[in-house]
Amino acid sequence: MFDASNPIYSDETAAREHLEGIRWADGVYCPKCGGFDGIKKLGGAAADKGLWHCKPCRKKFTVTVGTVFERSHIPLTRWLAAFHLMCASKKGISAHQGHRMLGVTYKTAWFMWHRIREAMKAGGLSNVPPMGGKGKVVEADETYFHKLPEHKQPIRSNPEANRPKHGPTFKRAIVSLVERGGTARSFYVGRANVDNVAKIVRENIAKESRLHTDESRLYHGVGREFAAHEAVNHGQKEYARGDVSTNAIESYFSVFKRGMRGTYQHCGERHLHRYLAEFDFRFNNRSALGVEDNARTVSALKGINCKRLTYKGAC
């Protein structure tokens, strides 16, 4: 629950101390050299700015150095409020709504929102353990969202002859994996073909897992590499057979599409990976797993380290 009376949303010192407690829970360290020794908090006027001094590298720093907050002129009170708004809104909150609520310009809110999404990113997948495991179920599926620009649409020898009335031919492909009762990972791929989908499935799911999909042929080959590959046939209106289903991943896609269409409405191709990270983060830190709004916000704030994003890089 958003507690507007909490001083971290009105007092800069309280906001800074709150952030220090989250980022430096294991002790203050220098973001320049990474050392824990010889760190001293400066007094006097420097204390009001939250300055610390590292004796070994002789650098001064604050809690925002080396984070998505670095060199931001926006008060930390507003940053913390923005993080809470993003984490507490199941289908997201638009930058237009954010700039009205926080009292900043739309351009500022837009940039803040993208930096918050950077903080929500899980980081390099090489450092993340595979999903599933012995006796666990991982559901895999692909969805298609927003029309591709004309220069990226596939070329057909006879465009009018084979164009389907309904289908994903000219849309952006998204592949998602959802561990039943656990977490989700989503990927924006240039094209959902056998090679791209198999690579994602193979690199992110433990071989001891049961793989559940729909009848798509994209998973036939890679499915043989797992303990079991079971599928439901949506074309025949089969949505569950015993415990075999893709209902968890369909539920994830439902929230994602409602958020993208109803809240954000438009998303450029170069930003889609950040929006996916946002929806993955909230799904992976949802109430069903015992994570409520305040804890979810703290979890997002723990991801601010080493994720510098400039305005030029975001545009």
Coordinates of C-alpha atoms in Angstrom, one line a residue:
M1 CA 0.0 0.0 0.0
F2 CA 1.2 3.5 -0.9
D3 CA 1.7 5.5 2.3
A4 CA 1.8 9.1 1.3
S5 CA 2.7 10.1 4.9
N6 CA 5.9 8.1 4.8
P7 CA 8.8 10.7 5.0
I8 CA 10.7 8.9 2.2
Y9 CA 8.2 10.6 -0.2
S10 CA 8.6 14.1 1.2
D11 CA 12.0 14.4 2.9
E12 CA 15.2 14.0 0.9
T13 CA 17.3 12.9 3.9
A14 CA 14.9 10.2 4.7
A15 CA 14.7 9.1 1.1
R16 CA 18.5 8.9 0.8
E17 CA 18.8 7.0 4.1
H18 CA 16.1 4.6 2.9
L19 CA 18.0 4.0 -0.4
E20 CA 21.3 3.6 1.5
G21 CA 19.8 0.9 3.7
I22 CA 18.7 -1.0 0.6
R23 CA 21.8 -0.6 -1.6
W24 CA 24.3 -1.0 1.2
A25 CA 22.6 -3.6 3.4
D26 CA 25.8 -5.5 3.7
G27 CA 27.9 -2.4 4.4
V28 CA 28.9 0.8 2.5
Y29 CA 31.3 0.2 -0.4
C30 CA 32.9 2.6 -2.9
P31 CA 31.2 2.4 -6.3
K32 CA 34.5 3.6 -7.9
C33 CA 36.9 0.9 -6.6
G34 CA 34.5 -1.5 -5.0
G35 CA 36.3 -1.5 -1.7
F36 CA 34.7 -1.6 1.8
D37 CA 37.7 -0.4 3.8
G38 CA 38.5 3.2 4.4
I39 CA 35.0 4.5 3.8
K40 CA 34.0 7.5 5.8
K41 CA 30.9 9.6 5.9
L42 CA 31.7 13.3 5.5
G43 CA 30.3 15.8 7.9
G44 CA 29.2 19.5 7.8
A45 CA 27.6 20.7 4.5
A46 CA 28.7 17.5 2.7
A47 CA 26.6 15.5 5.1
D48 CA 23.5 17.2 3.8
K49 CA 24.3 16.0 0.3
G50 CA 25.0 12.4 1.5
L51 CA 28.6 12.4 0.5
W52 CA 31.0 9.7 1.5
H53 CA 34.8 9.5 1.0
C54 CA 36.9 6.5 0.0
K55 CA 40.4 6.7 1.4
P56 CA 42.1 4.1 -0.9
C57 CA 40.9 5.7 -4.2
R58 CA 40.4 9.2 -2.8
K59 CA 37.0 9.6 -4.4
K60 CA 33.8 11.1 -3.1
F61 CA 30.5 9.5 -3.8
T62 CA 26.8 9.3 -2.8
V63 CA 24.4 6.4 -2.8
T64 CA 23.2 7.3 -6.4
V65 CA 26.7 7.0 -8.0
G66 CA 26.8 3.9 -10.2
T67 CA 23.1 3.5 -10.4
V68 CA 20.2 4.5 -12.7
F69 CA 19.9 7.6 -10.5
E70 CA 23.4 8.9 -11.3
R71 CA 23.5 12.6 -12.4
S72 CA 19.8 12.9 -12.1
H73 CA 18.5 16.3 -10.9
I74 CA 15.1 14.7 -9.9
P75 CA 14.6 14.6 -6.1
L76 CA 15.0 11.1 -4.6
T77 CA 11.6 11.5 -3.1
R78 CA 10.0 11.5 -6.5
W79 CA 12.2 8.7 -7.7
L80 CA 11.0 6.5 -4.8
A81 CA 7.4 7.4 -5.5
A82 CA 7.9 6.6 -9.2
F83 CA 9.3 3.1 -8.3
H84 CA 6.4 2.4 -6.1
L85 CA 3.8 3.4 -8.7
M86 CA 5.5 1.2 -11.3
C87 CA 5.7 -1.8 -9.0
A88 CA 2.2 -1.5 -7.6
S89 CA 0.4 -1.2 -10.9
K90 CA -0.3 -4.7 -12.2
K91 CA -0.7 -3.6 -15.8
G92 CA 1.8 -0.7 -15.6
I93 CA 1.3 3.1 -15.4
S94 CA 1.9 5.4 -18.3
A95 CA 4.5 8.1 -18.4
H96 CA 1.7 10.6 -19.1
Q97 CA 0.0 9.6 -15.9
G98 CA 3.3 9.6 -14.0
H99 CA 4.2 13.2 -15.1
R100 CA 0.8 14.4 -13.8
M101 CA 1.1 12.6 -10.5
L102 CA 4.8 13.5 -9.8
G103 CA 4.7 17.1 -11.1
V104 CA 7.5 16.6 -13.7
T105 CA 7.4 17.1 -17.5
Y106 CA 6.4 14.2 -19.7
K107 CA 9.9 14.0 -21.2
T108 CA 11.3 13.6 -17.7
A109 CA 8.7 11.0 -16.7
W110 CA 9.3 9.0 -19.9
F111 CA 13.0 8.9 -19.2
M112 CA 12.4 7.9 -15.5
W113 CA 10.1 5.1 -16.6
H114 CA 12.8 3.6 -18.9
R115 CA 15.4 3.8 -16.2
I116 CA 13.1 2.0 -13.8
R117 CA 12.6 -0.7 -16.3
E118 CA 16.4 -1.1 -16.6
A119 CA 16.4 -1.6 -12.8
M120 CA 13.8 -4.3 -13.2
K121 CA 15.8 -6.3 -15.7
A122 CA 17.1 -9.6 -14.4
G123 CA 20.6 -9.0 -15.8
G124 CA 22.6 -11.4 -17.9
L125 CA 20.9 -14.7 -18.4
S126 CA 24.2 -16.5 -18.2
N127 CA 24.2 -15.8 -14.4
V128 CA 20.6 -17.0 -14.0
P129 CA 19.9 -20.6 -13.2
P130 CA 17.7 -22.6 -15.6
M131 CA 14.0 -22.7 -15.0
G132 CA 12.2 -25.9 -13.8
G133 CA 13.9 -29.0 -12.6
K134 CA 12.9 -32.6 -11.8
G135 CA 9.2 -32.9 -11.4
K136 CA 8.5 -29.3 -12.4
V137 CA 6.5 -28.0 -15.4
V138 CA 7.6 -25.2 -17.7
E139 CA 5.1 -23.8 -20.2
A140 CA 6.4 -22.3 -23.4
D141 CA 4.5 -20.3 -26.0
E142 CA 4.9 -17.4 -28.4
T143 CA 2.6 -14.5 -29.1
Y144 CA 2.6 -11.7 -31.6
F145 CA 2.2 -8.0 -30.8
H146 CA 2.1 -4.8 -32.8
K147 CA 2.5 -4.6 -36.6
L148 CA 6.0 -4.6 -38.0
P149 CA 7.1 -1.6 -40.1
E150 CA 6.8 -2.3 -43.8
H151 CA 10.5 -2.5 -44.5
K152 CA 10.7 -5.4 -42.0
Q153 CA 7.7 -7.4 -43.2
P154 CA 8.5 -10.7 -45.0
I155 CA 8.4 -10.5 -48.8
R156 CA 5.9 -12.7 -50.6
S157 CA 6.0 -13.7 -54.2
N158 CA 2.2 -13.2 -54.4
P159 CA 1.2 -11.0 -51.4
E160 CA -2.5 -11.2 -52.0
A161 CA -2.7 -15.0 -52.6
N162 CA -1.4 -16.4 -49.3
R163 CA -2.0 -13.6 -46.8
P164 CA -4.1 -15.0 -43.9
K165 CA -7.1 -13.1 -42.7
H166 CA -6.0 -13.6 -39.1
G167 CA -2.5 -14.4 -38.0
P168 CA 0.9 -13.2 -36.8
T169 CA 2.6 -12.9 -40.2
F170 CA 3.4 -9.1 -39.9
K171 CA 3.7 -8.8 -36.1
R172 CA 6.5 -8.8 -33.6
A173 CA 7.2 -12.2 -32.2
I174 CA 7.6 -12.7 -28.4
V175 CA 8.6 -16.0 -26.9
S176 CA 7.9 -16.6 -23.2
L177 CA 8.6 -19.3 -20.7
V178 CA 6.6 -19.7 -17.5
E179 CA 7.5 -22.1 -14.7
R180 CA 4.2 -23.2 -13.2
G181 CA 3.9 -21.6 -9.8
G182 CA 7.2 -19.8 -10.4
T183 CA 8.8 -17.2 -12.6
A184 CA 8.6 -16.0 -16.2
R185 CA 11.2 -15.1 -18.9
S186 CA 10.2 -13.3 -22.1
F187 CA 12.2 -12.6 -25.3
Y188 CA 11.6 -10.5 -28.2
V189 CA 12.8 -12.3 -31.3
G190 CA 13.1 -11.0 -34.9
R191 CA 11.2 -14.1 -36.1
A192 CA 9.6 -17.0 -34.3
N193 CA 11.1 -19.9 -36.2
V194 CA 12.3 -23.3 -35.1
D195 CA 16.0 -22.3 -34.6
N196 CA 15.2 -19.1 -32.6
V197 CA 12.6 -20.8 -30.4
A198 CA 14.7 -24.0 -29.8
K199 CA 17.7 -21.9 -28.8
I200 CA 15.7 -20.0 -26.1
V201 CA 14.0 -23.1 -24.8
R202 CA 17.3 -25.1 -24.7
E203 CA 19.3 -22.4 -22.9
N204 CA 16.7 -21.5 -20.2
I205 CA 15.0 -24.7 -19.1
A206 CA 16.5 -27.5 -17.1
K207 CA 16.5 -30.8 -19.0
E208 CA 14.8 -32.6 -16.1
S209 CA 11.6 -30.5 -16.6
R210 CA 8.3 -31.3 -18.2
L211 CA 7.7 -29.0 -21.2
H212 CA 4.1 -28.0 -21.9
T213 CA 3.2 -26.3 -25.1
D214 CA 0.4 -26.0 -27.6
E215 CA 0.3 -27.9 -30.9
S216 CA 2.9 -25.6 -32.5
R217 CA 5.5 -27.4 -34.6
L218 CA 8.2 -25.1 -33.2
Y219 CA 8.6 -27.2 -30.1
H220 CA 8.5 -30.7 -31.6
G221 CA 12.3 -31.1 -32.1
V222 CA 13.5 -29.4 -28.9
G223 CA 10.8 -31.1 -26.8
R224 CA 12.6 -34.4 -27.2
E225 CA 15.5 -33.1 -25.1
F226 CA 13.4 -32.8 -21.9
A227 CA 12.0 -35.3 -19.5
A228 CA 8.6 -35.0 -21.2
H229 CA 7.0 -32.9 -23.8
E230 CA 3.2 -32.7 -23.6
A231 CA 1.0 -30.5 -25.7
V232 CA -2.6 -29.4 -25.8
N233 CA -4.4 -28.9 -29.1
H234 CA -6.0 -25.4 -29.1
G235 CA -7.1 -25.9 -32.7
Q236 CA -9.4 -28.7 -31.5
K237 CA -10.5 -26.6 -28.6
E238 CA -8.5 -28.6 -26.1
Y239 CA -7.2 -26.3 -23.4
A240 CA -6.4 -28.8 -20.6
R241 CA -5.8 -32.6 -20.4
G242 CA -5.2 -33.6 -16.8
D243 CA -2.4 -31.3 -15.6
V244 CA -1.3 -30.6 -19.1
S245 CA -2.1 -27.1 -20.2
T246 CA -0.6 -23.7 -21.1
N247 CA -3.0 -21.7 -18.9
A248 CA -0.3 -20.1 -16.8
I249 CA 1.5 -18.6 -19.8
E250 CA -1.8 -17.6 -21.5
S251 CA -2.6 -15.7 -18.2
Y252 CA 0.8 -14.0 -18.4
F253 CA 0.1 -13.0 -22.0
S254 CA -3.3 -11.7 -21.1
V255 CA -1.9 -9.3 -18.5
F256 CA 0.9 -8.2 -20.8
K257 CA -1.4 -7.4 -23.8
R258 CA -3.9 -5.6 -21.6
G259 CA -1.2 -3.5 -20.2
M260 CA 0.4 -2.7 -23.6
R261 CA -2.9 -1.9 -25.3
G262 CA -4.8 -0.3 -22.5
T263 CA -2.0 1.5 -20.6
Y264 CA 1.0 2.1 -22.9
Q265 CA -0.9 1.8 -26.2
H266 CA 2.3 2.2 -28.3
C267 CA 5.8 0.8 -28.0
G268 CA 8.7 1.3 -30.3
E269 CA 10.5 -1.8 -31.4
R270 CA 13.8 -0.8 -29.7
H271 CA 12.1 -0.4 -26.4
L272 CA 10.0 -3.7 -26.4
H273 CA 12.7 -5.6 -24.4
R274 CA 12.4 -3.1 -21.5
Y275 CA 8.6 -3.5 -21.4
L276 CA 9.0 -7.3 -21.3
A277 CA 11.4 -6.9 -18.4
E278 CA 8.8 -4.8 -16.6
F279 CA 6.0 -7.3 -17.0
D280 CA 8.4 -10.2 -16.2
F281 CA 9.5 -8.5 -13.0
R282 CA 6.0 -7.9 -11.7
F283 CA 5.0 -11.5 -12.5
N284 CA 8.1 -12.8 -10.8
N285 CA 7.4 -10.7 -7.7
R286 CA 3.6 -11.2 -7.6
S287 CA 1.3 -11.4 -4.6
A288 CA 0.7 -15.1 -5.2
L289 CA 4.4 -15.7 -4.4
G290 CA 4.0 -13.7 -1.2
V291 CA 5.5 -10.4 -2.5
E292 CA 3.4 -7.4 -1.9
D293 CA 3.8 -3.8 -3.2
N294 CA 6.4 -2.5 -0.7
A295 CA 8.5 -5.6 -0.9
R296 CA 8.2 -5.5 -4.7
T297 CA 9.4 -1.9 -4.7
V298 CA 12.4 -2.8 -2.5
S299 CA 13.3 -5.7 -4.9
A300 CA 13.2 -3.3 -7.9
L301 CA 15.5 -0.8 -6.0
K302 CA 18.0 -3.6 -5.4
G303 CA 18.4 -3.7 -9.2
I304 CA 19.6 -0.2 -9.6
N305 CA 23.3 -1.0 -9.5
C306 CA 25.6 -0.8 -12.5
K307 CA 22.7 0.0 -14.9
R308 CA 23.5 3.4 -16.2
L309 CA 21.1 4.6 -18.9
T310 CA 21.6 7.9 -20.6
Y311 CA 18.8 9.8 -22.4
K312 CA 20.6 9.3 -25.7
G313 CA 20.8 5.6 -25.1
A314 CA 17.1 5.4 -24.3
C315 CA 15.9 7.3 -27.3

